[in-house]
Amino acid sequence: PLERFTSRGARVGVISVQPDEDGVLRRVALLHRAYERRLPALTFAGLLAAEPESTLGGGPGTISLGARQWPVNERGETAIRFPSNARQLEVQPFYKLALAAAGAPGYEAIRDAVRGRVGFVGSSSAILGDFAYTPLGRMPGLYLNAYAHAALVQGEVIRPGGLGLDVFLFVLFMLPAVVLRARLAAIQPRHIA
């Protein structure tokens, strides 16, 4: 973002994603480093704008905003849980939102539906080239930003398991092999001396 915008207190968000090696996007960055500054991703900027009194912080492997905390990798990315009802995202044409905001009669339902909510304005057409491949398939960038924002708000991110969980899963995974090995050893013929 140009300095003339950010120096005046404007809230900006950066749209930049990095898919995994297989081309599928599973994680989104919360903060980006650019020009010796840290700038929020658009999805995170929505939270910062909605909660301006909250303090931004973090620790090893985390970023926090107020009481909320998200796990991040070494690049500051968090893995989001994509919703199973992804195709049901509510989309309104911009002209209807503009008329509702202006108080035009007949748009009260839209005005009530968006009151107090964060909305993302942009093209919902992946034909324009603004799309990413996600675990749910090809998704327009506008939808991706809306889902990622909702995931952050609702805490729908993938959190790493603890050592106890890892040990439990390892034992659970190895148990059938150990039992099978013991049974095979029991049925092996033995030589009589």
Coordinates of N, CA and C in Angstrom, one line a residue:
P1 N 0.8 -1.2 0.0 CA 0.0 0.0 0.0 C 0.9 1.3 0.0
L2 N 0.4 2.3 -0.7 CA 1.1 3.5 -0.7 C 1.2 4.2 0.6
E3 N 2.3 4.8 0.9 CA 2.5 5.5 2.2 C 1.4 6.5 2.5
R4 N 1.0 7.2 1.4 CA 0.0 8.3 1.7 C -1.3 7.7 2.2
F5 N -1.6 6.4 1.9 CA -2.8 5.8 2.5 C -2.6 5.3 3.9
T6 N -1.5 4.6 4.1 CA -1.3 4.0 5.4 C -0.9 5.0 6.5
S7 N -0.3 6.2 6.1 CA 0.2 7.1 7.1 C -1.0 7.9 7.6
R8 N -2.1 7.9 7.0 CA -3.3 8.7 7.5 C -4.2 7.8 8.3
G9 N -3.7 6.7 8.7 CA -4.5 5.8 9.6 C -5.5 4.9 8.9
A10 N -5.4 4.9 7.6 CA -6.3 4.0 6.8 C -6.0 2.5 7.2
R11 N -7.1 1.8 7.2 CA -6.9 0.3 7.5 C -6.8 -0.4 6.2
V12 N -5.8 -1.1 5.9 CA -5.6 -1.8 4.7 C -5.3 -3.3 5.0
G13 N -5.6 -4.1 4.0 CA -5.3 -5.5 4.1 C -4.7 -6.0 2.8
V14 N -3.7 -6.8 2.9 CA -3.0 -7.4 1.8 C -3.6 -8.7 1.3
I15 N -3.8 -8.8 0.0 CA -4.3 -10.1 -0.5 C -3.1 -10.8 -1.2
S16 N -2.6 -11.8 -0.6 CA -1.5 -12.6 -1.1 C -1.5 -13.9 -0.4
V17 N -1.6 -15.0 -1.2 CA -1.6 -16.3 -0.7 C -0.5 -17.2 -1.3
Q18 N -0.1 -18.2 -0.6 CA 0.9 -19.1 -1.1 C 0.4 -20.5 -0.9
P19 N 0.1 -21.2 -2.0 CA -0.4 -22.6 -1.9 C 0.7 -23.5 -1.5
D20 N 0.4 -24.7 -1.1 CA 1.4 -25.8 -0.8 C 2.0 -26.2 -2.1
E21 N 3.0 -27.1 -2.0 CA 3.7 -27.6 -3.2 C 2.7 -28.3 -4.3
D22 N 1.6 -28.8 -3.8 CA 0.7 -29.5 -4.7 C -0.3 -28.5 -5.3
G23 N -0.2 -27.2 -5.0 CA -1.0 -26.2 -5.6 C -2.3 -25.9 -4.8
V24 N -2.5 -26.6 -3.7 CA -3.7 -26.5 -2.9 C -3.4 -25.5 -1.8
L25 N -4.3 -24.5 -1.6 CA -4.2 -23.6 -0.5 C -4.9 -24.1 0.7
R26 N -4.1 -24.3 1.8 CA -4.7 -24.8 3.1 C -4.5 -23.8 4.2
R27 N -3.5 -22.9 4.0 CA -3.2 -21.9 5.1 C -3.2 -20.5 4.5
V28 N -3.5 -19.6 5.4 CA -3.5 -18.2 5.0 C -2.6 -17.4 6.0
A29 N -1.9 -16.5 5.5 CA -1.0 -15.6 6.4 C -1.9 -14.6 7.1
L30 N -1.6 -14.3 8.3 CA -2.3 -13.3 9.0 C -1.6 -11.9 8.9
L31 N -0.3 -12.0 8.8 CA 0.4 -10.7 8.7 C 1.5 -10.9 7.6
H32 N 1.7 -9.9 6.8 CA 2.7 -9.9 5.8 C 3.8 -8.8 6.1
R33 N 5.0 -9.1 5.8 CA 6.1 -8.2 6.0 C 6.4 -7.6 4.6
A34 N 6.3 -6.2 4.6 CA 6.5 -5.5 3.3 C 7.1 -4.1 3.6
Y35 N 8.1 -3.7 3.0 CA 8.7 -2.4 3.1 C 9.0 -2.1 4.6
E36 N 9.6 -3.0 5.3 CA 10.0 -2.9 6.7 C 8.8 -2.7 7.6
R37 N 7.7 -3.1 7.2 CA 6.5 -3.0 8.0 C 5.7 -4.3 8.0
R38 N 4.9 -4.5 9.0 CA 4.0 -5.6 9.0 C 2.6 -5.1 8.6
L39 N 2.0 -5.8 7.6 CA 0.7 -5.4 7.2 C -0.2 -6.6 7.3
P40 N -1.5 -6.4 7.7 CA -2.4 -7.6 7.9 C -2.9 -8.1 6.6
A41 N -3.2 -9.3 6.5 CA -3.9 -9.9 5.4 C -5.3 -9.3 5.4
L42 N -5.9 -9.3 4.3 CA -7.3 -8.8 4.2 C -8.2 -9.5 5.2
T43 N -8.1 -10.8 5.3 CA -9.0 -11.5 6.2 C -8.7 -11.1 7.7
F44 N -7.5 -10.8 8.0 CA -7.1 -10.4 9.4 C -7.5 -8.9 9.6
A45 N -7.3 -8.1 8.5 CA -7.6 -6.7 8.6 C -9.1 -6.5 9.0
G46 N -9.9 -7.4 8.5 CA -11.4 -7.3 8.9 C -11.6 -7.4 10.4
L47 N -10.8 -8.3 11.0 CA -10.9 -8.4 12.4 C -10.3 -7.2 13.2
L48 N -9.2 -6.7 12.7 CA -8.6 -5.5 13.3 C -9.5 -4.3 13.2
A49 N -10.2 -4.2 12.1 CA -11.2 -3.1 11.9 C -12.4 -3.2 12.8
A50 N -12.8 -4.5 13.0 CA -14.0 -4.7 13.8 C -13.7 -4.6 15.3
E51 N -12.5 -4.8 15.7 CA -12.1 -4.8 17.1 C -10.9 -3.8 17.3
P52 N -11.1 -2.6 17.0 CA -9.9 -1.6 17.1 C -9.3 -1.5 18.5
E53 N -10.1 -1.8 19.5 CA -9.6 -1.7 20.9 C -8.8 -2.9 21.3
S54 N -8.8 -3.9 20.6 CA -8.1 -5.1 20.9 C -6.6 -5.0 20.6
T55 N -5.8 -5.6 21.5 CA -4.3 -5.5 21.3 C -3.8 -6.7 20.5
L56 N -3.0 -6.3 19.5 CA -2.3 -7.3 18.7 C -1.1 -7.8 19.4
G57 N -0.9 -9.1 19.5 CA 0.3 -9.7 20.1 C 0.6 -11.0 19.6
G58 N 1.4 -11.8 20.3 CA 1.8 -13.1 19.9 C 2.9 -13.6 20.7
G59 N 3.2 -14.9 20.4 CA 4.3 -15.5 21.1 C 4.9 -16.6 20.1
P60 N 5.6 -17.5 20.7 CA 6.2 -18.5 19.8 C 5.1 -19.3 19.1
G61 N 5.0 -19.2 17.8 CA 4.0 -20.0 17.1 C 2.6 -19.6 17.2
T62 N 2.3 -18.3 17.6 CA 1.0 -17.8 17.8 C 0.9 -16.3 17.4
I63 N -0.3 -15.9 17.0 CA -0.6 -14.5 16.8 C -1.9 -14.3 17.6
S64 N -2.1 -13.3 18.3 CA -3.3 -13.0 19.1 C -3.8 -11.6 18.9
L65 N -5.1 -11.5 19.1 CA -5.8 -10.3 19.0 C -6.8 -10.3 20.1
G66 N -6.5 -9.5 21.2 CA -7.3 -9.5 22.4 C -7.3 -10.9 23.0
A67 N -8.4 -11.5 23.2 CA -8.4 -12.8 23.9 C -8.3 -14.0 22.9
R68 N -8.4 -13.6 21.6 CA -8.3 -14.7 20.5 C -6.8 -15.0 20.2
Q69 N -6.6 -16.2 19.9 CA -5.2 -16.7 19.5 C -5.3 -17.7 18.4
W70 N -4.4 -17.6 17.5 CA -4.3 -18.5 16.4 C -2.9 -19.1 16.3
P71 N -2.8 -20.4 16.0 CA -1.5 -21.0 15.8 C -1.0 -20.6 14.4
V72 N 0.3 -20.3 14.3 CA 0.9 -20.0 13.0 C 2.2 -20.8 12.8
N73 N 2.5 -21.0 11.5 CA 3.8 -21.6 11.2 C 4.9 -20.5 11.2
E74 N 6.1 -20.9 10.7 CA 7.2 -20.0 10.7 C 7.0 -18.8 9.7
R75 N 6.1 -19.0 8.8 CA 5.8 -17.9 7.8 C 4.6 -17.0 8.3
G76 N 4.0 -17.3 9.5 CA 2.9 -16.6 10.0 C 1.6 -17.0 9.4
E77 N 1.5 -18.2 8.9 CA 0.3 -18.7 8.3 C -0.5 -19.6 9.3
T78 N -1.8 -19.6 9.2 CA -2.6 -20.5 10.0 C -3.4 -21.4 9.1
A79 N -3.6 -22.6 9.5 CA -4.4 -23.5 8.6 C -5.9 -23.4 9.0
I80 N -6.7 -23.1 8.0 CA -8.1 -22.9 8.3 C -8.9 -24.1 7.9
R81 N -10.0 -24.3 8.7 CA -10.9 -25.4 8.4 C -12.0 -24.8 7.4
F82 N -12.0 -25.4 6.2 CA -13.0 -24.9 5.2 C -14.3 -25.5 5.6
P83 N -15.4 -24.8 5.5 CA -16.7 -25.3 5.9 C -17.3 -26.3 4.9
S84 N -18.1 -27.2 5.4 CA -18.7 -28.2 4.5 C -19.8 -27.6 3.7
N85 N -20.3 -26.4 4.1 CA -21.4 -25.8 3.3 C -20.8 -24.6 2.5
A86 N -19.7 -24.8 2.0 CA -19.0 -23.7 1.3 C -19.8 -23.1 0.1
R87 N -20.5 -23.8 -0.5 CA -21.3 -23.3 -1.7 C -22.5 -22.5 -1.3
Q88 N -22.8 -22.4 0.0 CA -24.0 -21.7 0.5 C -23.6 -20.2 0.9
L89 N -22.5 -19.7 0.6 CA -22.1 -18.4 1.0 C -23.1 -17.4 0.4
E90 N -23.6 -16.5 1.2 CA -24.6 -15.5 0.8 C -23.8 -14.4 0.0
V91 N -24.2 -14.2 -1.2 CA -23.6 -13.1 -2.0 C -24.8 -12.2 -2.5
Q92 N -24.5 -10.9 -2.3 CA -25.5 -9.9 -2.8 C -24.8 -9.0 -3.8
P93 N -25.6 -8.7 -4.9 CA -25.0 -7.7 -5.8 C -24.7 -6.4 -5.2
F94 N -23.6 -5.8 -5.6 CA -23.2 -4.5 -4.9 C -24.3 -3.4 -5.0
Y95 N -25.0 -3.3 -6.1 CA -26.0 -2.3 -6.2 C -27.1 -2.4 -5.2
K96 N -27.4 -3.7 -4.8 CA -28.4 -3.8 -3.7 C -27.8 -3.4 -2.4
L97 N -26.6 -3.7 -2.1 CA -25.9 -3.2 -0.9 C -25.9 -1.7 -0.8
A98 N -25.6 -1.1 -2.0 CA -25.5 0.4 -2.0 C -26.8 1.0 -1.8
L99 N -27.9 0.4 -2.4 CA -29.2 1.0 -2.2 C -29.7 0.8 -0.7
A100 N -29.3 -0.4 -0.1 CA -29.7 -0.6 1.3 C -29.0 0.3 2.2
A101 N -27.7 0.6 1.9 CA -26.9 1.6 2.7 C -27.5 3.0 2.6
A102 N -28.0 3.3 1.4 CA -28.5 4.6 1.2 C -29.9 4.8 1.8
G103 N -30.5 3.7 2.3 CA -31.8 3.8 2.9 C -33.0 3.7 1.9
A104 N -32.7 3.2 0.7 CA -33.8 3.0 -0.3 C -34.9 2.1 0.2
P105 N -36.1 2.4 -0.1 CA -37.2 1.5 0.3 C -37.1 0.2 -0.4
G106 N -37.5 -0.9 0.2 CA -37.5 -2.2 -0.4 C -36.3 -3.0 -0.1
Y107 N -35.3 -2.4 0.5 CA -34.0 -3.0 0.8 C -33.7 -3.2 2.3
E108 N -34.8 -3.1 3.1 CA -34.7 -3.2 4.5 C -34.1 -4.6 5.0
A109 N -34.5 -5.6 4.3 CA -34.1 -7.0 4.7 C -32.6 -7.1 4.5
I110 N -32.1 -6.6 3.4 CA -30.6 -6.6 3.2 C -29.9 -5.8 4.2
R111 N -30.4 -4.6 4.5 CA -29.8 -3.7 5.5 C -29.8 -4.4 6.8
D112 N -30.8 -5.1 7.2 CA -30.9 -5.8 8.5 C -29.9 -7.0 8.5
A113 N -29.8 -7.7 7.3 CA -29.0 -8.9 7.2 C -27.5 -8.6 7.4
V114 N -27.1 -7.4 6.9 CA -25.6 -7.1 6.9 C -25.3 -6.2 8.1
R115 N -26.2 -5.7 8.9 CA -25.9 -4.8 10.0 C -25.1 -5.5 11.0
G116 N -24.0 -4.9 11.4 CA -23.1 -5.5 12.4 C -22.2 -6.6 11.9
R117 N -22.2 -6.9 10.6 CA -21.4 -7.9 10.0 C -20.3 -7.4 9.2
V118 N -19.2 -8.2 8.9 CA -18.2 -7.8 8.0 C -18.5 -8.3 6.7
G119 N -18.4 -7.5 5.7 CA -18.6 -7.9 4.3 C -17.4 -7.7 3.4
F120 N -17.3 -8.5 2.4 CA -16.2 -8.4 1.5 C -16.8 -8.0 0.1
V121 N -16.3 -6.9 -0.5 CA -16.8 -6.4 -1.7 C -15.7 -6.8 -2.8
G122 N -16.2 -7.3 -3.9 CA -15.3 -7.7 -5.0 C -16.0 -8.5 -6.0
S123 N -15.3 -9.0 -6.9 CA -15.8 -9.9 -7.9 C -15.9 -11.3 -7.4
S124 N -17.0 -12.0 -7.6 CA -17.2 -13.4 -7.2 C -16.9 -14.3 -8.4
S125 N -16.4 -13.7 -9.5 CA -16.1 -14.5 -10.7 C -14.7 -15.0 -10.7
A126 N -14.5 -16.3 -10.8 CA -13.1 -16.8 -10.9 C -12.6 -16.7 -12.3
I127 N -13.5 -16.3 -13.2 CA -13.2 -16.2 -14.6 C -12.1 -15.1 -14.8
L128 N -12.1 -14.1 -13.9 CA -11.2 -13.0 -14.0 C -9.8 -13.4 -13.5
G129 N -9.6 -14.6 -13.1 CA -8.3 -15.1 -12.7 C -8.0 -15.0 -11.2
D130 N -9.0 -14.4 -10.4 CA -8.8 -14.3 -9.0 C -9.4 -15.5 -8.3
F131 N -8.6 -16.6 -8.2 CA -9.1 -17.8 -7.6 C -7.9 -18.6 -7.0
A132 N -8.3 -19.5 -6.2 CA -7.3 -20.4 -5.6 C -7.9 -21.8 -5.5
Y133 N -7.0 -22.8 -5.6 CA -7.4 -24.2 -5.4 C -7.4 -24.5 -3.9
T134 N -8.5 -24.9 -3.3 CA -8.5 -25.2 -1.9 C -8.9 -26.7 -1.8
P135 N -9.0 -27.2 -0.5 CA -9.4 -28.6 -0.4 C -10.9 -28.8 -0.9
L136 N -11.6 -27.7 -1.1 CA -13.0 -27.8 -1.6 C -13.1 -27.7 -3.1
G137 N -11.9 -27.4 -3.7 CA -11.9 -27.2 -5.2 C -11.5 -25.8 -5.5
R138 N -11.8 -25.4 -6.7 CA -11.4 -24.0 -7.2 C -12.4 -23.0 -6.5
M139 N -11.8 -22.0 -5.9 CA -12.7 -21.0 -5.2 C -12.3 -19.6 -5.6
P140 N -13.3 -18.7 -5.9 CA -13.0 -17.3 -6.2 C -12.3 -16.7 -5.0
G141 N -11.4 -15.8 -5.2 CA -10.6 -15.1 -4.1 C -11.5 -14.4 -3.1
L142 N -12.6 -13.8 -3.6 CA -13.6 -13.2 -2.8 C -14.1 -14.1 -1.7
Y143 N -14.5 -15.3 -2.2 CA -15.1 -16.3 -1.3 C -14.0 -16.8 -0.3
L144 N -12.8 -17.0 -0.8 CA -11.7 -17.4 0.0 C -11.5 -16.4 1.2
N145 N -11.4 -15.1 0.9 CA -11.3 -14.1 1.9 C -12.4 -14.2 2.9
A146 N -13.6 -14.3 2.4 CA -14.8 -14.4 3.3 C -14.7 -15.6 4.2
Y147 N -14.4 -16.8 3.7 CA -14.3 -18.0 4.5 C -13.1 -17.9 5.5
A148 N -12.0 -17.4 5.0 CA -10.9 -17.3 6.0 C -11.2 -16.4 7.1
H149 N -11.8 -15.3 6.8 CA -12.2 -14.3 7.9 C -13.2 -15.0 8.8
A150 N -14.2 -15.7 8.3 CA -15.1 -16.3 9.2 C -14.4 -17.4 10.0
A151 N -13.5 -18.1 9.4 CA -12.8 -19.1 10.2 C -12.0 -18.5 11.3
L152 N -11.4 -17.4 11.1 CA -10.6 -16.7 12.2 C -11.6 -16.2 13.3
V153 N -12.7 -15.6 12.9 CA -13.7 -15.1 13.9 C -14.2 -16.3 14.7
Q154 N -14.5 -17.4 14.1 CA -15.1 -18.5 14.8 C -14.1 -19.5 15.4
G155 N -12.8 -19.2 15.2 CA -11.8 -20.1 15.8 C -11.7 -21.4 15.0
E156 N -12.1 -21.4 13.8 CA -12.1 -22.7 13.0 C -10.8 -22.8 12.3
V157 N -9.7 -23.0 13.0 CA -8.4 -23.2 12.5 C -7.9 -24.5 13.0
I158 N -7.0 -25.1 12.3 CA -6.4 -26.4 12.7 C -5.3 -26.1 13.7
R159 N -5.5 -26.6 14.9 CA -4.5 -26.4 16.0 C -3.7 -27.7 16.1
P160 N -2.4 -27.5 16.3 CA -1.5 -28.7 16.5 C -1.9 -29.5 17.7
G161 N -1.8 -30.8 17.6 CA -2.0 -31.6 18.8 C -0.8 -31.6 19.7
G162 N -1.1 -32.0 20.9 CA 0.0 -32.0 21.9 C 0.8 -33.3 21.8
L163 N 1.8 -33.4 22.6 CA 2.7 -34.6 22.7 C 1.8 -35.8 23.1
G164 N 0.9 -35.6 24.0 CA 0.1 -36.7 24.5 C -0.8 -37.3 23.4
L165 N -1.3 -36.4 22.6 CA -2.2 -36.8 21.5 C -1.3 -37.6 20.4
D166 N -0.1 -37.1 20.2 CA 0.8 -37.7 19.2 C 1.2 -39.1 19.7
V167 N 1.5 -39.3 21.0 CA 1.8 -40.6 21.5 C 0.6 -41.5 21.4
F168 N -0.5 -41.0 21.8 CA -1.7 -41.8 21.8 C -2.0 -42.3 20.3
L169 N -1.9 -41.4 19.4 CA -2.2 -41.8 18.0 C -1.1 -42.8 17.5
F170 N 0.1 -42.6 17.9 CA 1.2 -43.6 17.5 C 0.9 -45.0 18.0
V171 N 0.6 -45.0 19.3 CA 0.3 -46.3 19.9 C -1.0 -47.0 19.2
L172 N -2.0 -46.2 19.0 CA -3.2 -46.7 18.3 C -2.9 -47.2 16.9
F173 N -2.0 -46.5 16.2 CA -1.6 -46.9 14.9 C -0.8 -48.2 14.9
M174 N 0.1 -48.3 15.9 CA 1.0 -49.5 16.0 C 0.4 -50.7 16.6
L175 N -0.7 -50.5 17.4 CA -1.3 -51.6 18.1 C -1.7 -52.8 17.2
P176 N -2.3 -52.6 16.1 CA -2.7 -53.7 15.2 C -1.4 -54.5 14.7
A177 N -0.4 -53.8 14.4 CA 0.9 -54.5 13.9 C 1.5 -55.3 15.1
V178 N 1.5 -54.8 16.3 CA 2.1 -55.6 17.4 C 1.2 -56.8 17.7
V179 N -0.1 -56.6 17.7 CA -1.0 -57.8 17.9 C -0.8 -58.8 16.8
L180 N -0.8 -58.4 15.6 CA -0.6 -59.3 14.5 C 0.7 -60.1 14.6
R181 N 1.7 -59.4 14.9 CA 3.1 -60.0 15.1 C 3.1 -61.0 16.2
A182 N 2.4 -60.7 17.3 CA 2.3 -61.7 18.4 C 1.5 -62.9 18.0
R183 N 0.5 -62.7 17.2 CA -0.4 -63.9 16.8 C 0.4 -64.7 15.8
L184 N 1.1 -64.1 14.9 CA 1.9 -64.9 13.9 C 3.0 -65.7 14.6
A185 N 3.6 -65.1 15.6 CA 4.7 -65.8 16.4 C 4.1 -67.0 17.1
A186 N 2.8 -66.9 17.6 CA 2.2 -68.0 18.3 C 1.8 -69.2 17.4
I187 N 1.6 -68.9 16.1 CA 1.2 -70.0 15.3 C 2.3 -70.6 14.4
Q188 N 3.5 -70.1 14.6 CA 4.7 -70.6 13.9 C 5.0 -72.0 14.4
P189 N 5.3 -72.9 13.4 CA 5.7 -74.3 13.9 C 7.0 -74.3 14.6
R190 N 7.1 -75.1 15.6 CA 8.4 -75.2 16.4 C 9.0 -76.5 16.1
H191 N 10.3 -76.6 16.2 CA 11.1 -77.8 16.1 C 11.1 -78.5 17.4
I192 N 10.9 -79.8 17.4 CA 10.9 -80.6 18.6 C 12.3 -81.2 18.7
A193 N 12.9 -81.1 19.8 CA 14.3 -81.6 19.9 C 14.3 -83.0 20.5

